[in-house]
């Protein structure tokens, strides 16, 4: 529901959501989220094995009254939890240089991810 609210449209088929849910139940994926007054206001979805995690998808309520960006809080908790579980690496994604213009959504996502590392594939050991 939150992903639909944030994007304003359905960006994936229902089958894709079912596949992601099955991965969570099989412990091949995890969702980290923040709640406010029992309502989820942000989440991030990760696919992982025993050594490696991949940041896959996220959604954050645009109008929130927090002093820190929700994505930063969630990603930091995920990094700490993956490290405690013994994972060695976290892949945040690629960033084609032509998308780093600072004017579009992709550029903002890249800037957010780069804020956690000097590379988007980094060790969490």
Coordinates of N, CA and C in Angstrom, one line a residue:
X1 N 0.8 -1.2 0.0 CA 0.0 0.0 0.0 C 0.9 1.3 0.0
X2 N 1.9 1.3 0.8 CA 2.8 2.4 0.9 C 3.5 2.7 -0.4
X3 N 4.0 1.6 -1.1 CA 4.6 1.8 -2.3 C 3.7 2.4 -3.4
X4 N 2.4 1.9 -3.4 CA 1.4 2.5 -4.3 C 1.1 3.9 -4.0
X5 N 1.0 4.3 -2.7 CA 0.7 5.7 -2.3 C 1.9 6.6 -2.7
X6 N 3.1 6.1 -2.5 CA 4.3 7.0 -2.8 C 4.4 7.2 -4.3
X7 N 4.2 6.1 -5.1 CA 4.4 6.3 -6.5 C 3.2 6.8 -7.3
X8 N 2.1 6.7 -6.7 CA 0.8 7.2 -7.3 C 0.3 6.2 -8.3
X9 N 0.9 5.1 -8.5 CA 0.5 4.1 -9.5 C 1.1 2.7 -9.1
X10 N 0.5 1.7 -9.6 CA 1.1 0.3 -9.4 C 2.3 0.2 -10.4
X11 N 3.5 0.0 -9.8 CA 4.7 -0.1 -10.6 C 5.1 -1.5 -10.9
X12 N 4.5 -2.5 -10.2 CA 4.8 -3.9 -10.4 C 3.5 -4.7 -10.5
X13 N 3.6 -5.8 -11.1 CA 2.5 -6.7 -11.1 C 2.3 -7.3 -9.8
X14 N 1.0 -7.8 -9.5 CA 0.8 -8.5 -8.3 C 1.6 -9.7 -8.1
X15 N 1.9 -10.4 -9.2 CA 2.8 -11.6 -9.2 C 4.2 -11.2 -8.6
X16 N 4.7 -10.1 -9.0 CA 6.0 -9.7 -8.4 C 5.9 -9.5 -6.9
X17 N 4.9 -8.9 -6.4 CA 4.7 -8.7 -5.0 C 4.6 -10.1 -4.3
X18 N 3.9 -11.1 -4.9 CA 3.8 -12.4 -4.4 C 5.2 -13.1 -4.3
X19 N 6.0 -12.9 -5.4 CA 7.3 -13.5 -5.4 C 8.2 -12.9 -4.2
X20 N 8.1 -11.6 -4.0 CA 8.8 -10.9 -3.0 C 8.4 -11.5 -1.6
X21 N 7.1 -11.7 -1.4 CA 6.6 -12.2 -0.2 C 7.1 -13.6 0.1
X22 N 7.1 -14.4 -0.9 CA 7.6 -15.8 -0.8 C 9.1 -15.8 -0.4
X23 N 9.9 -14.8 -1.0 CA 11.3 -14.7 -0.6 C 11.5 -14.3 0.8
X24 N 10.6 -13.5 1.3 CA 10.6 -13.1 2.8 C 10.3 -14.3 3.6
X25 N 9.3 -15.0 3.3 CA 8.9 -16.2 4.1 C 10.0 -17.3 4.1
X26 N 10.7 -17.3 3.0 CA 11.8 -18.3 2.8 C 13.1 -17.8 3.4
X27 N 13.1 -16.6 4.0 CA 14.3 -16.0 4.6 C 15.4 -15.7 3.6
X28 N 15.0 -15.5 2.3 CA 15.9 -15.1 1.3 C 15.8 -13.6 1.0
X29 N 14.9 -12.9 1.8 CA 14.8 -11.5 1.7 C 14.3 -10.9 3.0
X30 N 14.5 -9.6 3.2 CA 14.1 -9.0 4.5 C 13.5 -7.6 4.1
X31 N 12.6 -7.2 5.0 CA 12.0 -5.9 4.9 C 12.3 -5.2 6.2
X32 N 12.9 -4.0 6.1 CA 13.1 -3.1 7.3 C 12.2 -2.0 7.1
X33 N 11.5 -1.6 8.3 CA 10.5 -0.5 8.1 C 10.4 0.3 9.4
X34 N 9.8 1.5 9.3 CA 9.6 2.4 10.4 C 8.1 2.6 10.5
X35 N 7.6 2.6 11.7 CA 6.1 2.8 11.9 C 6.0 4.1 12.7
X36 N 4.9 4.7 12.5 CA 4.5 5.9 13.3 C 3.0 5.7 13.6
X37 N 2.7 5.7 14.9 CA 1.3 5.4 15.3 C 0.7 4.2 14.7
X38 N 1.5 3.1 14.7 CA 1.1 1.8 14.1 C 0.8 1.8 12.6
X39 N 1.4 2.8 11.9 CA 1.3 2.8 10.5 C 2.7 2.8 9.9
X40 N 2.9 2.0 8.9 CA 4.2 1.9 8.3 C 4.4 3.2 7.5
X41 N 5.5 3.9 7.7 CA 5.7 5.2 7.0 C 7.0 5.1 6.1
X42 N 7.7 4.0 6.2 CA 8.8 3.8 5.3 C 9.3 2.4 5.4
X43 N 9.8 1.8 4.2 CA 10.4 0.5 4.2 C 11.4 0.4 3.2
X44 N 12.3 -0.6 3.4 CA 13.3 -1.0 2.4 C 13.3 -2.5 2.3
X45 N 13.4 -3.1 1.1 CA 13.4 -4.5 0.8 C 14.7 -4.9 0.3
X46 N 15.3 -6.0 0.9 CA 16.6 -6.5 0.6 C 16.5 -8.0 0.3
X47 N 17.2 -8.4 -0.8 CA 17.4 -9.8 -1.1 C 18.8 -10.2 -0.5
X48 N 18.9 -11.4 0.1 CA 20.2 -11.7 0.7 C 20.4 -13.2 0.8
X49 N 21.7 -13.6 1.0 CA 22.1 -15.0 1.3 C 22.9 -14.8 2.6
X50 N 23.8 -15.8 2.9 CA 24.5 -15.7 4.1 C 25.7 -14.8 4.1
X51 N 26.1 -14.3 2.9 CA 27.2 -13.4 2.8 C 27.0 -12.0 2.2
X52 N 25.9 -11.9 1.4 CA 25.7 -10.8 0.5 C 24.3 -10.3 0.6
X53 N 24.1 -9.0 0.6 CA 22.7 -8.4 0.6 C 22.6 -7.4 -0.5
X54 N 21.5 -7.3 -1.1 CA 21.2 -6.3 -2.2 C 20.0 -5.5 -1.8
X55 N 20.2 -4.2 -1.8 CA 19.1 -3.2 -1.6 C 18.3 -3.2 -2.8
X56 N 17.0 -3.6 -2.7 CA 16.2 -3.8 -3.9 C 15.2 -2.8 -4.2
X57 N 14.4 -2.4 -3.2 CA 13.3 -1.5 -3.4 C 12.9 -0.8 -2.1
X58 N 12.3 0.3 -2.2 CA 12.0 1.1 -1.0 C 10.8 2.1 -1.3
X59 N 10.2 2.5 -0.2 CA 9.2 3.5 -0.3 C 9.1 4.3 1.0
X60 N 9.0 5.6 1.0 CA 8.9 6.4 2.2 C 7.8 7.4 2.1
X61 N 7.1 7.5 3.1 CA 6.0 8.5 3.2 C 6.7 9.9 3.0
X62 N 6.2 10.7 2.0 CA 6.8 12.0 1.7 C 6.6 13.0 2.8
X63 N 5.5 13.0 3.4 CA 5.2 14.0 4.5 C 5.4 13.3 5.9
X64 N 6.5 13.4 6.4 CA 6.8 12.9 7.7 C 7.5 14.0 8.5
X65 N 7.3 13.9 9.8 CA 7.9 14.9 10.7 C 9.0 14.4 11.5
X66 N 10.0 13.8 10.8 CA 11.2 13.3 11.5 C 12.4 14.3 11.2
X67 N 13.3 14.3 12.1 CA 14.5 15.1 12.0 C 15.6 14.5 11.1
X68 N 15.4 13.2 10.7 CA 16.3 12.6 9.8 C 15.5 11.9 8.7
X69 N 16.1 11.8 7.5 CA 15.4 11.1 6.4 C 15.1 9.6 6.8
X70 N 13.9 9.2 6.5 CA 13.5 7.8 6.9 C 14.4 6.8 6.2
X71 N 14.7 7.0 4.9 CA 15.6 6.1 4.2 C 16.9 5.9 4.9
X72 N 17.5 6.9 5.4 CA 18.8 6.8 6.1 C 18.7 6.0 7.4
X73 N 17.6 6.2 8.1 CA 17.4 5.5 9.4 C 17.2 4.0 9.1
X74 N 16.4 3.7 8.1 CA 16.2 2.3 7.8 C 17.4 1.6 7.2
X75 N 18.1 2.2 6.3 CA 19.3 1.6 5.8 C 20.4 1.4 6.8
X76 N 20.5 2.4 7.7 CA 21.5 2.2 8.8 C 21.2 1.0 9.7
X77 N 19.9 0.8 10.0 CA 19.5 -0.4 10.8 C 19.7 -1.7 10.0
X78 N 19.5 -1.6 8.7 CA 19.7 -2.8 7.9 C 21.2 -3.2 7.9
X79 N 22.0 -2.2 7.7 CA 23.5 -2.4 7.7 C 23.9 -3.1 9.0
X80 N 23.5 -2.5 10.2 CA 23.8 -3.0 11.5 C 23.3 -4.5 11.6
X81 N 22.1 -4.8 11.2 CA 21.6 -6.1 11.4 C 22.3 -7.1 10.5
X82 N 22.5 -6.7 9.2 CA 23.2 -7.6 8.3 C 24.7 -7.9 8.8
X83 N 25.3 -6.9 9.4 CA 26.6 -7.1 9.9 C 26.6 -8.1 11.1
X84 N 25.6 -7.9 12.0 CA 25.4 -8.8 13.1 C 25.1 -10.3 12.7
X85 N 24.5 -10.4 11.5 CA 24.2 -11.7 11.0 C 25.4 -12.4 10.3
X86 N 26.5 -11.6 10.2 CA 27.7 -12.1 9.5 C 27.8 -11.9 8.0
X87 N 26.9 -11.1 7.4 CA 27.0 -10.8 6.0 C 28.2 -10.0 5.8
X88 N 28.9 -10.2 4.6 CA 30.1 -9.5 4.3 C 30.0 -8.3 3.4
X89 N 29.0 -8.3 2.6 CA 28.9 -7.2 1.6 C 27.4 -6.8 1.4
X90 N 27.2 -5.5 1.1 CA 25.9 -4.9 0.8 C 26.0 -4.2 -0.5
X91 N 25.2 -4.6 -1.5 CA 25.2 -3.9 -2.8 C 24.0 -2.9 -2.8
X92 N 24.3 -1.7 -3.1 CA 23.2 -0.7 -3.1 C 22.7 -0.3 -4.5
X93 N 23.5 -0.7 -5.5 CA 23.0 -0.5 -6.9 C 24.1 0.2 -7.7
X94 N 23.8 0.3 -9.0 CA 24.7 1.0 -9.9 C 24.3 2.5 -10.1
X95 N 25.2 3.2 -10.6 CA 24.9 4.6 -10.8 C 25.5 5.1 -12.1
X96 N 24.8 5.0 -13.2 CA 25.3 5.6 -14.5 C 25.6 7.1 -14.4
X97 N 26.7 7.5 -14.7 CA 27.2 8.8 -14.6 C 26.2 9.9 -15.2
X98 N 25.6 9.5 -16.3 CA 24.7 10.4 -17.0 C 23.4 10.8 -16.1
X99 N 23.2 10.0 -15.1 CA 22.0 10.2 -14.2 C 22.3 11.1 -13.0
X100 N 23.6 11.5 -12.9 CA 24.0 12.3 -11.8 C 23.9 13.8 -12.0
X101 N 22.7 14.3 -12.5 CA 22.5 15.7 -12.8 C 21.9 16.5 -11.6
X102 N 21.5 15.8 -10.5 CA 20.9 16.5 -9.4 C 19.5 17.0 -9.6
X103 N 18.9 16.7 -10.7 CA 17.6 17.2 -11.1 C 16.5 16.2 -11.2
X104 N 16.7 14.9 -11.0 CA 15.7 14.0 -11.2 C 15.7 12.9 -10.0
X105 N 14.6 12.1 -10.0 CA 14.5 11.1 -8.9 C 15.6 10.2 -8.9
X106 N 16.1 9.7 -10.0 CA 17.2 8.7 -10.0 C 18.5 9.4 -9.5
X107 N 18.7 10.6 -9.8 CA 19.9 11.3 -9.3 C 19.8 11.4 -7.7
X108 N 18.6 11.7 -7.2 CA 18.4 11.8 -5.8 C 18.6 10.4 -5.1
X109 N 18.2 9.4 -5.7 CA 18.4 8.0 -5.2 C 19.9 7.7 -5.1
X110 N 20.6 8.0 -6.2 CA 22.0 7.7 -6.2 C 22.7 8.5 -5.2
X111 N 22.4 9.8 -5.0 CA 23.0 10.6 -3.9 C 22.7 10.0 -2.5
X112 N 21.5 9.5 -2.3 CA 21.2 8.9 -1.0 C 22.1 7.7 -0.8
X113 N 22.2 6.8 -1.8 CA 23.0 5.6 -1.7 C 24.4 5.9 -1.5
X114 N 24.9 6.9 -2.2 CA 26.4 7.2 -2.1 C 26.7 7.8 -0.7
X115 N 25.7 8.3 0.0 CA 25.9 8.8 1.3 C 26.4 7.8 2.3
X116 N 26.2 6.5 2.0 CA 26.6 5.5 2.9 C 28.0 4.9 2.5
X117 N 28.6 5.3 1.4 CA 29.8 4.7 1.0 C 30.5 5.4 -0.1
X118 N 31.7 5.2 -0.3 CA 32.4 5.8 -1.5 C 32.2 4.9 -2.7
X119 N 31.6 3.7 -2.6 CA 31.2 2.9 -3.7 C 29.8 2.3 -3.3
X120 N 29.1 1.9 -4.3 CA 27.8 1.3 -4.0 C 27.8 -0.1 -3.7
X121 N 28.9 -0.7 -3.7 CA 29.1 -2.2 -3.3 C 30.2 -2.1 -2.2
X122 N 29.8 -2.2 -0.9 CA 30.8 -2.1 0.1 C 30.8 -3.2 1.2
X123 N 31.9 -3.3 1.8 CA 32.0 -4.3 2.8 C 31.4 -3.8 4.1
X124 N 30.7 -4.7 4.8 CA 30.1 -4.3 6.1 C 30.7 -5.1 7.3
X125 N 31.9 -5.7 7.0 CA 32.6 -6.5 8.0 C 33.1 -5.7 9.1

